[in-house]
Amino acid sequence: MSETGTALGQVALLAALLVLTVPFLGRGLAATYSPGGRHLGAERVAYRVLRVDPDADQHWRSYVGAVLGFSLVGVLALYALGRLQQHLPYSLGFPALPADGAWNTAVSFVTNTNWQWYSGEAATGHLYQATGLAVQNFLSAAVGMAVAAAFVRGLARRRTGEGDGAGRVGNFWADLVRTTVRVLLPMALLLAVVLAVLGVVQNLHDPQAVTTLTGGQQSIAGGPVASQEAIKQLGTNGGGFYNANSAHPFENPGPISNLLATYAMLVIPFALAWAFGIMAGDRRQGGAVLAVMAVLFATSVALLTWAEMAGPGQAPQLAGGAMEGKEQRFGLAATALWAATTTGTSTGAVNGMHDSLTAPGGGIAMFNMMLGEVIPGGVGSGLYGMLVLAVVTVFISGLMVGRTPEYLGKRIGQREIVLVAGYVLTTPTLVLVGGALALTTADGLAGLQASGPHGLSEAVYAVASASNNNGSAFAGLTSGTPFWNSLLGTCMLLGRFVPIVLVLALAGRFARQGVRPPSSGTLPTHRPLFVVLLAGVTLVLVGLTYVPVLALGPIAESLS
Amino acid sequence: MLQDLYSLARYALAGLRVLVALTLLLGVLYPLAVLGFAQAAVPWRADGSLLTATGGHTTDPGDAVGSALLGQLVDDPTLFQPRPSAAGDGYDPLSSYGSNLGPDDPRLVDLVRERQAEVAEREGVAVAQVPPDAVTASGSGLDPAISPAYAALQVPRVARENGLGEDEVRDLVAEHTTGRALGTLGEPAVDVLELNIAVRAAAGQ
């Protein structure tokens, strides 16, 4: 088979897996978040012990409070675990993480970013990884999905009443526990078992010394990797057990584990779009959103694959192929597919080094993140991000024809559009202000490995990655300094929670409204026309915001 | 304001109870369940796919010469050489990584040129015949495999140095080559450690 043929073959396999499973999982998710569903026996016991009322329908403000309170505790607990590492069992003799580093990592994993300034096998013990990092891999994913569920409820509900009953969007604790127990844990368990069979390690060893075939010494690192790898991919987290992340053979031993890990990043985000259609009472609405995600994602896969297989640039041309930073068992096409997936989904795991991608390839990866992580985005955040863009689209379309814009029968008035504008502007502000800070201070510049356009790309990629809660890196950047840890930690925190608060406020406003019947002036939001409009708005928003910085970075590099 | 802070504290307290309970489930029970399964069902793989000097499976590092999944430095001119590695001083599993050099970085261009000259001289071929994986460092720095093209390039030298026929060595390479999974996934790859173990066995060492 030709090179292009095999590249298409792997995409066809991935697409088939997704088509077969997304509707099924989507139905399951919709049932999980439907109001009045029954509690499982274990859940009921848990709620009683934890003294939370899972049936209380929370006002959006209470929902926000619960999200923030829970996340705050998560950050503090993870910070404490990192600072106390030397006293923990299975710490492999590693010392405590430094204060700025422990804070950065705590924020990073609680915000579902999984930016890593440290090298896993050289800084973190098994207990910190399993009870700290892996737990937040589950919980940060569950928080994102809970917020998405609350937002969809706000859109789908009819007038939750005036006064005290207004603006109710569901119960955070029930959403959190159900997402974890019914969705993430069973899926992770299944994937972890399959990965272990494929060769991903699962042990509690200290590094083991072996004498190599030619008499050298090699220290082989172990760890509970399969269990962590599964949720790292499924929860679009991306924080590697080892420094090399999914390029490491112990995390990703071969082409089959590689395909499954790629699939795992995509399945929940796409299924949530499907679930949205069911919850909104009109599957076509979910289909339209899913179509936009799929079309933009497929385009980025095609472009990135083309870039890596063409291999522009001096070093790839000289070597005969862009294999720097790539593994032989995956090759160019599987690495390109992964790079598009990990940046399109806010995962940030890598199976090859993004800093060594070709200039156009690295540019597309950066562009995917700048889209705001919506093709199909992180678990939860991808769906609510795309729905906010849908609101922008009906608003713009409404202005063009002079009608009052509405989405799913909900009117988009002044208050609503202010919240939407705040959402859309948050991450670009963080990226551009953060990038400017990095490039105008000595501490910021000190971290860059490259100079010229590639150096600019390293810095902008880092702040874009942090602000959009992706976590992948142009890893030539030395980011483990107090300056970079603090800057990126702040970007991650604001980039996660400011949009969440705005989205939940919007959910509250929508929940309060009744549903207007569609009129002749209503823009149908399930037709191909809307798909095109939404894709256009997504691209134009990013384009207008980021073209200058992209021109100075990857575009200048591609043209030089 | 005070009211808000009070509410946040209340939510944080509820959050703490939930976090502790879920940490027991997700951070202790879940990894232990996977550990129990993996150690019972696939102990060799769970412990890192370690190989003995004769190519047998072992879980005892004292008996092992390395992992089938991890590349290692080959300090022996009679054996197949792995790809260049940016992990520590080369193939150090305690500092897995790539070079992270950009495609137009002059340092990378120089490295590629040096490696091409080195490989061409070692194998006695023209620079143009050296395949890309022979002159580039992998993402992990622990790549266990080389391309069939790079293996083929090394066959004449390995055969000569070990007193073996070229066809015999070519057969060993074919035996240790994994094709694309399901015909379309990944790239064909030759596991260097497994191949070198087989070469040693064939040479009667």
PDB file of C-alpha atoms in Angstrom, chain A residues 160-396:
ATOM      1  CA  THR A 160     -37.787  27.232  35.587  1.00  0.00           C
ATOM      2  CA  GLY A 161     -40.035  29.847  37.100  1.00  0.00           C
ATOM      3  CA  GLU A 162     -39.651  33.294  38.574  1.00  0.00           C
ATOM      4  CA  GLY A 163     -38.151  34.326  41.869  1.00  0.00           C
ATOM      5  CA  ASP A 164     -36.694  31.578  43.951  1.00  0.00           C
ATOM      6  CA  GLY A 165     -37.017  28.804  41.365  1.00  0.00           C
ATOM      7  CA  ALA A 166     -35.431  30.733  38.509  1.00  0.00           C
ATOM      8  CA  GLY A 167     -32.170  29.758  36.870  1.00  0.00           C
ATOM      9  CA  ARG A 168     -31.772  26.238  38.209  1.00  0.00           C
ATOM     10  CA  VAL A 169     -29.397  24.024  36.225  1.00  0.00           C
ATOM     11  CA  GLY A 170     -29.051  20.680  38.049  1.00  0.00           C
ATOM     12  CA  ASN A 171     -26.952  19.302  40.880  1.00  0.00           C
ATOM     13  CA  PHE A 172     -23.163  19.451  40.703  1.00  0.00           C
ATOM     14  CA  TRP A 173     -22.498  16.649  43.185  1.00  0.00           C
ATOM     15  CA  ALA A 174     -24.796  14.240  41.384  1.00  0.00           C
ATOM     16  CA  ASP A 175     -23.276  15.206  38.015  1.00  0.00           C
ATOM     17  CA  LEU A 176     -19.757  14.762  39.386  1.00  0.00           C
ATOM     18  CA  VAL A 177     -20.374  11.396  41.019  1.00  0.00           C
ATOM     19  CA  ARG A 178     -22.399   9.993  38.129  1.00  0.00           C
ATOM     20  CA  THR A 179     -19.851  11.068  35.518  1.00  0.00           C
ATOM     21  CA  THR A 180     -17.090   9.447  37.520  1.00  0.00           C
ATOM     22  CA  VAL A 181     -18.798   6.239  38.562  1.00  0.00           C
ATOM     23  CA  ARG A 182     -20.989   5.505  35.550  1.00  0.00           C
ATOM     24  CA  VAL A 183     -18.894   6.840  32.670  1.00  0.00           C
ATOM     25  CA  LEU A 184     -15.220   7.472  33.331  1.00  0.00           C
ATOM     26  CA  LEU A 185     -14.346   4.657  35.728  1.00  0.00           C
ATOM     27  CA  PRO A 186     -15.833   1.778  33.676  1.00  0.00           C
ATOM     28  CA  MET A 187     -14.319   3.116  30.452  1.00  0.00           C
ATOM     29  CA  ALA A 188     -10.913   3.665  32.069  1.00  0.00           C
ATOM     30  CA  LEU A 189     -10.920   0.206  33.609  1.00  0.00           C
ATOM     31  CA  LEU A 190     -11.648  -1.404  30.254  1.00  0.00           C
ATOM     32  CA  LEU A 191      -9.011   0.620  28.404  1.00  0.00           C
ATOM     33  CA  ALA A 192      -6.392   0.095  31.142  1.00  0.00           C
ATOM     34  CA  VAL A 193      -6.829  -3.666  30.948  1.00  0.00           C
ATOM     35  CA  VAL A 194      -6.453  -3.651  27.156  1.00  0.00           C
ATOM     36  CA  LEU A 195      -3.392  -1.389  27.352  1.00  0.00           C
ATOM     37  CA  ALA A 196      -1.787  -3.668  29.952  1.00  0.00           C
ATOM     38  CA  VAL A 197      -2.270  -6.639  27.645  1.00  0.00           C
ATOM     39  CA  LEU A 198      -0.633  -4.637  24.838  1.00  0.00           C
ATOM     40  CA  GLY A 199       2.454  -4.017  26.975  1.00  0.00           C
ATOM     41  CA  VAL A 200       1.861  -0.836  28.975  1.00  0.00           C
ATOM     42  CA  VAL A 201       3.526  -1.462  32.352  1.00  0.00           C
ATOM     43  CA  GLN A 202       1.630  -1.691  35.641  1.00  0.00           C
ATOM     44  CA  ASN A 203       3.837  -2.278  38.686  1.00  0.00           C
ATOM     45  CA  LEU A 204       5.104  -0.477  41.770  1.00  0.00           C
ATOM     46  CA  HIS A 205       8.827  -0.993  41.202  1.00  0.00           C
ATOM     47  CA  ASP A 206      11.617   1.433  41.899  1.00  0.00           C
ATOM     48  CA  PRO A 207      13.773   1.890  38.793  1.00  0.00           C
ATOM     49  CA  GLN A 208      15.388  -1.499  38.107  1.00  0.00           C
ATOM     50  CA  ALA A 209      19.043  -1.746  37.094  1.00  0.00           C
ATOM     51  CA  VAL A 210      19.841  -4.130  34.237  1.00  0.00           C
ATOM     52  CA  THR A 211      23.127  -4.910  32.506  1.00  0.00           C
ATOM     53  CA  THR A 212      22.556  -4.438  28.788  1.00  0.00           C
ATOM     54  CA  LEU A 213      23.484  -6.871  26.029  1.00  0.00           C
ATOM     55  CA  THR A 214      26.811  -5.155  25.490  1.00  0.00           C
ATOM     56  CA  GLY A 215      27.599  -4.751  29.181  1.00  0.00           C
ATOM     57  CA  GLY A 216      26.291  -1.223  29.764  1.00  0.00           C
ATOM     58  CA  GLN A 217      23.964  -0.161  32.560  1.00  0.00           C
ATOM     59  CA  GLN A 218      20.335   0.799  32.078  1.00  0.00           C
ATOM     60  CA  SER A 219      17.835   1.782  34.756  1.00  0.00           C
ATOM     61  CA  ILE A 220      14.300   0.773  33.827  1.00  0.00           C
ATOM     62  CA  ALA A 221      11.564   2.912  35.364  1.00  0.00           C
ATOM     63  CA  GLY A 222       8.287   1.277  36.393  1.00  0.00           C
ATOM     64  CA  GLY A 223       5.023   2.524  37.828  1.00  0.00           C
ATOM     65  CA  PRO A 224       1.231   2.151  37.719  1.00  0.00           C
ATOM     66  CA  VAL A 225       1.193   3.382  34.125  1.00  0.00           C
ATOM     67  CA  ALA A 226      -1.669   1.493  32.424  1.00  0.00           C
ATOM     68  CA  SER A 227      -4.249   2.712  34.935  1.00  0.00           C
ATOM     69  CA  GLN A 228      -3.065   6.309  34.569  1.00  0.00           C
ATOM     70  CA  GLU A 229      -2.636   6.177  30.797  1.00  0.00           C
ATOM     71  CA  ALA A 230      -6.261   5.125  30.260  1.00  0.00           C
ATOM     72  CA  ILE A 231      -7.824   8.061  32.083  1.00  0.00           C
ATOM     73  CA  LYS A 232      -5.173  10.472  30.805  1.00  0.00           C
ATOM     74  CA  GLN A 233      -6.474   9.845  27.280  1.00  0.00           C
ATOM     75  CA  LEU A 234     -10.200   9.374  27.992  1.00  0.00           C
ATOM     76  CA  GLY A 235     -10.408  12.504  30.133  1.00  0.00           C
ATOM     77  CA  THR A 236      -8.478  14.566  27.544  1.00  0.00           C
ATOM     78  CA  ASN A 237      -5.943  15.276  30.281  1.00  0.00           C
ATOM     79  CA  GLY A 238      -2.638  14.459  28.661  1.00  0.00           C
ATOM     80  CA  GLY A 239      -0.146  14.509  31.522  1.00  0.00           C
ATOM     81  CA  GLY A 240       2.368  11.756  30.836  1.00  0.00           C
ATOM     82  CA  PHE A 241       3.549   9.333  33.496  1.00  0.00           C
ATOM     83  CA  TYR A 242       6.985   9.682  31.917  1.00  0.00           C
ATOM     84  CA  ASN A 243       8.653  12.747  30.507  1.00  0.00           C
ATOM     85  CA  ALA A 244       8.320  11.579  26.899  1.00  0.00           C
ATOM     86  CA  ASN A 245       4.575  11.088  27.421  1.00  0.00           C
ATOM     87  CA  SER A 246       2.956   8.771  24.871  1.00  0.00           C
ATOM     88  CA  ALA A 247       6.129   8.622  22.801  1.00  0.00           C
ATOM     89  CA  HIS A 248       7.515   6.455  25.639  1.00  0.00           C
ATOM     90  CA  PRO A 249       7.193   2.760  24.741  1.00  0.00           C
ATOM     91  CA  PHE A 250       5.977   1.912  28.263  1.00  0.00           C
ATOM     92  CA  GLU A 251       3.025   4.303  27.805  1.00  0.00           C
ATOM     93  CA  ASN A 252       2.375   3.504  24.160  1.00  0.00           C
ATOM     94  CA  PRO A 253       4.094   0.298  23.027  1.00  0.00           C
ATOM     95  CA  GLY A 254       2.809  -0.051  19.463  1.00  0.00           C
ATOM     96  CA  PRO A 255       0.523   1.030  16.623  1.00  0.00           C
ATOM     97  CA  ILE A 256      -2.572  -0.613  18.137  1.00  0.00           C
ATOM     98  CA  SER A 257      -2.212   1.011  21.550  1.00  0.00           C
ATOM     99  CA  ASN A 258      -1.544   4.210  19.618  1.00  0.00           C
ATOM    100  CA  LEU A 259      -4.822   3.976  17.692  1.00  0.00           C
ATOM    101  CA  LEU A 260      -6.783   3.136  20.847  1.00  0.00           C
ATOM    102  CA  ALA A 261      -5.234   6.081  22.684  1.00  0.00           C
ATOM    103  CA  THR A 262      -6.099   8.386  19.764  1.00  0.00           C
ATOM    104  CA  TYR A 263      -9.663   7.066  19.759  1.00  0.00           C
ATOM    105  CA  ALA A 264      -9.892   7.523  23.537  1.00  0.00           C
ATOM    106  CA  MET A 265      -9.178  11.249  23.213  1.00  0.00           C
ATOM    107  CA  LEU A 266     -12.030  11.729  20.740  1.00  0.00           C
ATOM    108  CA  VAL A 267     -14.841   9.461  21.825  1.00  0.00           C
ATOM    109  CA  ILE A 268     -16.259  11.357  24.815  1.00  0.00           C
ATOM    110  CA  PRO A 269     -16.087  14.855  23.257  1.00  0.00           C
ATOM    111  CA  PHE A 270     -17.937  13.661  20.145  1.00  0.00           C
ATOM    112  CA  ALA A 271     -20.406  11.621  22.206  1.00  0.00           C
ATOM    113  CA  LEU A 272     -21.216  14.694  24.298  1.00  0.00           C
ATOM    114  CA  ALA A 273     -22.272  16.527  21.129  1.00  0.00           C
ATOM    115  CA  TRP A 274     -24.557  13.595  20.364  1.00  0.00           C
ATOM    116  CA  ALA A 275     -25.900  13.636  23.925  1.00  0.00           C
ATOM    117  CA  PHE A 276     -26.597  17.362  23.538  1.00  0.00           C
ATOM    118  CA  GLY A 277     -28.977  16.627  20.657  1.00  0.00           C
ATOM    119  CA  ILE A 278     -30.859  14.064  22.733  1.00  0.00           C
ATOM    120  CA  MET A 279     -31.054  16.336  25.785  1.00  0.00           C
ATOM    121  CA  ALA A 280     -32.220  19.263  23.661  1.00  0.00           C
ATOM    122  CA  GLY A 281     -35.013  17.093  22.319  1.00  0.00           C
ATOM    123  CA  ASP A 282     -33.799  17.355  18.715  1.00  0.00           C
ATOM    124  CA  ARG A 283     -31.020  15.052  17.567  1.00  0.00           C
ATOM    125  CA  ARG A 284     -30.429  17.175  14.484  1.00  0.00           C
ATOM    126  CA  GLN A 285     -29.144  19.977  16.714  1.00  0.00           C
ATOM    127  CA  GLY A 286     -26.503  17.639  18.104  1.00  0.00           C
ATOM    128  CA  GLY A 287     -25.759  16.421  14.601  1.00  0.00           C
ATOM    129  CA  ALA A 288     -25.074  19.966  13.395  1.00  0.00           C
ATOM    130  CA  VAL A 289     -22.657  20.702  16.220  1.00  0.00           C
ATOM    131  CA  LEU A 290     -20.967  17.337  15.727  1.00  0.00           C
ATOM    132  CA  ALA A 291     -20.666  17.994  11.996  1.00  0.00           C
ATOM    133  CA  VAL A 292     -18.832  21.290  12.542  1.00  0.00           C
ATOM    134  CA  MET A 293     -16.451  19.611  14.978  1.00  0.00           C
ATOM    135  CA  ALA A 294     -15.849  16.680  12.636  1.00  0.00           C
ATOM    136  CA  VAL A 295     -15.312  18.751   9.485  1.00  0.00           C
ATOM    137  CA  LEU A 296     -12.828  21.140  11.107  1.00  0.00           C
ATOM    138  CA  PHE A 297     -11.051  18.259  12.836  1.00  0.00           C
ATOM    139  CA  ALA A 298     -10.770  16.218   9.635  1.00  0.00           C
ATOM    140  CA  THR A 299      -9.377  19.266   7.825  1.00  0.00           C
ATOM    141  CA  SER A 300      -6.693  19.767  10.448  1.00  0.00           C
ATOM    142  CA  VAL A 301      -5.774  16.058  10.273  1.00  0.00           C
ATOM    143  CA  ALA A 302      -5.409  16.271   6.507  1.00  0.00           C
ATOM    144  CA  LEU A 303      -3.266  19.428   6.628  1.00  0.00           C
ATOM    145  CA  LEU A 304      -1.038  18.205   9.440  1.00  0.00           C
ATOM    146  CA  THR A 305      -0.521  14.829   7.769  1.00  0.00           C
ATOM    147  CA  TRP A 306       0.335  16.532   4.495  1.00  0.00           C
ATOM    148  CA  ALA A 307       2.843  18.818   6.283  1.00  0.00           C
ATOM    149  CA  GLU A 308       4.656  15.992   8.061  1.00  0.00           C
ATOM    150  CA  MET A 309       4.758  13.682   5.049  1.00  0.00           C
ATOM    151  CA  ALA A 310       5.998  16.456   2.761  1.00  0.00           C
ATOM    152  CA  GLY A 311       8.633  17.319   5.377  1.00  0.00           C
ATOM    153  CA  PRO A 312       9.561  20.918   4.548  1.00  0.00           C
ATOM    154  CA  GLY A 313      12.474  22.477   6.416  1.00  0.00           C
ATOM    155  CA  GLN A 314      16.238  22.156   6.173  1.00  0.00           C
ATOM    156  CA  ALA A 315      16.775  19.251   8.567  1.00  0.00           C
ATOM    157  CA  PRO A 316      13.895  17.056   7.286  1.00  0.00           C
ATOM    158  CA  GLN A 317      14.956  17.709   3.691  1.00  0.00           C
ATOM    159  CA  LEU A 318      18.541  16.793   4.447  1.00  0.00           C
ATOM    160  CA  ALA A 319      17.588  13.669   6.431  1.00  0.00           C
ATOM    161  CA  GLY A 320      15.039  12.544   3.837  1.00  0.00           C
ATOM    162  CA  GLY A 321      12.011  12.737   6.145  1.00  0.00           C
ATOM    163  CA  ALA A 322      10.687  14.593   9.207  1.00  0.00           C
ATOM    164  CA  MET A 323      11.552  11.784  11.652  1.00  0.00           C
ATOM    165  CA  GLU A 324      13.225  13.953  14.306  1.00  0.00           C
ATOM    166  CA  GLY A 325      11.141  13.570  17.479  1.00  0.00           C
ATOM    167  CA  LYS A 326       9.077  10.733  16.000  1.00  0.00           C
ATOM    168  CA  GLU A 327       9.034   7.027  16.833  1.00  0.00           C
ATOM    169  CA  GLN A 328       9.747   4.424  14.141  1.00  0.00           C
ATOM    170  CA  ARG A 329       6.815   2.191  15.206  1.00  0.00           C
ATOM    171  CA  PHE A 330       4.361   5.070  14.587  1.00  0.00           C
ATOM    172  CA  GLY A 331       5.985   6.902  11.676  1.00  0.00           C
ATOM    173  CA  LEU A 332       4.891  10.183  10.106  1.00  0.00           C
ATOM    174  CA  ALA A 333       1.163   9.603   9.514  1.00  0.00           C
ATOM    175  CA  ALA A 334       0.267   8.215  12.952  1.00  0.00           C
ATOM    176  CA  THR A 335       2.242  10.993  14.645  1.00  0.00           C
ATOM    177  CA  ALA A 336       0.479  13.660  12.560  1.00  0.00           C
ATOM    178  CA  LEU A 337      -2.953  12.145  13.307  1.00  0.00           C
ATOM    179  CA  TRP A 338      -2.119  12.169  17.006  1.00  0.00           C
ATOM    180  CA  ALA A 339      -0.829  15.761  16.920  1.00  0.00           C
ATOM    181  CA  ALA A 340      -4.082  16.985  15.336  1.00  0.00           C
ATOM    182  CA  THR A 341      -6.134  14.949  17.824  1.00  0.00           C
ATOM    183  CA  THR A 342      -4.290  16.037  20.945  1.00  0.00           C
ATOM    184  CA  THR A 343      -4.486  19.744  20.061  1.00  0.00           C
ATOM    185  CA  GLY A 344      -8.061  19.505  18.729  1.00  0.00           C
ATOM    186  CA  THR A 345      -9.243  17.865  21.951  1.00  0.00           C
ATOM    187  CA  SER A 346      -7.371  19.846  24.627  1.00  0.00           C
ATOM    188  CA  THR A 347      -5.545  16.673  25.650  1.00  0.00           C
ATOM    189  CA  GLY A 348      -1.942  17.716  25.191  1.00  0.00           C
ATOM    190  CA  ALA A 349      -0.473  14.217  25.320  1.00  0.00           C
ATOM    191  CA  VAL A 350       2.136  13.731  22.598  1.00  0.00           C
ATOM    192  CA  ASN A 351       3.450  10.631  20.811  1.00  0.00           C
ATOM    193  CA  GLY A 352       6.158  12.687  19.105  1.00  0.00           C
ATOM    194  CA  MET A 353       7.802  15.986  19.969  1.00  0.00           C
ATOM    195  CA  HIS A 354       5.801  18.991  18.752  1.00  0.00           C
ATOM    196  CA  ASP A 355       8.815  21.301  18.851  1.00  0.00           C
ATOM    197  CA  SER A 356      10.299  19.179  16.047  1.00  0.00           C
ATOM    198  CA  LEU A 357       7.145  19.151  13.900  1.00  0.00           C
ATOM    199  CA  THR A 358       7.579  20.846  10.519  1.00  0.00           C
ATOM    200  CA  ALA A 359       6.823  24.578  10.557  1.00  0.00           C
ATOM    201  CA  PRO A 360       3.351  24.260   8.941  1.00  0.00           C
ATOM    202  CA  GLY A 361       2.613  21.149  11.045  1.00  0.00           C
ATOM    203  CA  GLY A 362       3.470  22.944  14.287  1.00  0.00           C
ATOM    204  CA  GLY A 363       1.465  25.960  13.109  1.00  0.00           C
ATOM    205  CA  ILE A 364      -1.656  23.825  12.589  1.00  0.00           C
ATOM    206  CA  ALA A 365      -1.257  22.261  16.033  1.00  0.00           C
ATOM    207  CA  MET A 366      -1.077  25.772  17.500  1.00  0.00           C
ATOM    208  CA  PHE A 367      -4.073  26.914  15.433  1.00  0.00           C
ATOM    209  CA  ASN A 368      -6.135  23.960  16.716  1.00  0.00           C
ATOM    210  CA  MET A 369      -5.549  25.095  20.290  1.00  0.00           C
ATOM    211  CA  MET A 370      -6.320  28.711  19.416  1.00  0.00           C
ATOM    212  CA  LEU A 371      -9.718  27.639  18.095  1.00  0.00           C
ATOM    213  CA  GLY A 372     -10.489  27.459  21.803  1.00  0.00           C
ATOM    214  CA  GLU A 373     -10.390  23.682  21.955  1.00  0.00           C
ATOM    215  CA  VAL A 374     -13.679  22.955  20.208  1.00  0.00           C
ATOM    216  CA  ILE A 375     -12.814  20.470  17.424  1.00  0.00           C
ATOM    217  CA  PRO A 376     -14.107  18.439  19.268  1.00  0.00           C
ATOM    218  CA  GLY A 377     -12.422  19.938  22.331  1.00  0.00           C
ATOM    219  CA  GLY A 378     -11.855  18.678  25.853  1.00  0.00           C
ATOM    220  CA  VAL A 379     -14.433  16.530  27.614  1.00  0.00           C
ATOM    221  CA  GLY A 380     -17.201  18.978  28.457  1.00  0.00           C
ATOM    222  CA  SER A 381     -15.276  22.139  27.609  1.00  0.00           C
ATOM    223  CA  GLY A 382     -15.389  21.265  23.912  1.00  0.00           C
ATOM    224  CA  LEU A 383     -19.174  21.070  23.903  1.00  0.00           C
ATOM    225  CA  TYR A 384     -19.848  24.209  25.908  1.00  0.00           C
ATOM    226  CA  GLY A 385     -17.189  26.067  23.905  1.00  0.00           C
ATOM    227  CA  MET A 386     -18.835  25.101  20.627  1.00  0.00           C
ATOM    228  CA  LEU A 387     -22.318  25.959  21.933  1.00  0.00           C
ATOM    229  CA  VAL A 388     -21.112  29.418  22.928  1.00  0.00           C
ATOM    230  CA  LEU A 389     -19.817  29.823  19.364  1.00  0.00           C
ATOM    231  CA  ALA A 390     -23.227  28.679  18.116  1.00  0.00           C
ATOM    232  CA  VAL A 391     -24.795  31.485  20.130  1.00  0.00           C
ATOM    233  CA  VAL A 392     -22.325  33.936  18.566  1.00  0.00           C
ATOM    234  CA  THR A 393     -23.292  32.594  15.146  1.00  0.00           C
ATOM    235  CA  VAL A 394     -27.044  33.071  15.585  1.00  0.00           C
ATOM    236  CA  PHE A 395     -26.375  36.516  17.030  1.00  0.00           C
ATOM    237  CA  ILE A 396     -24.291  37.587  14.029  1.00  0.00           C
TER     238      ILE A 396
END
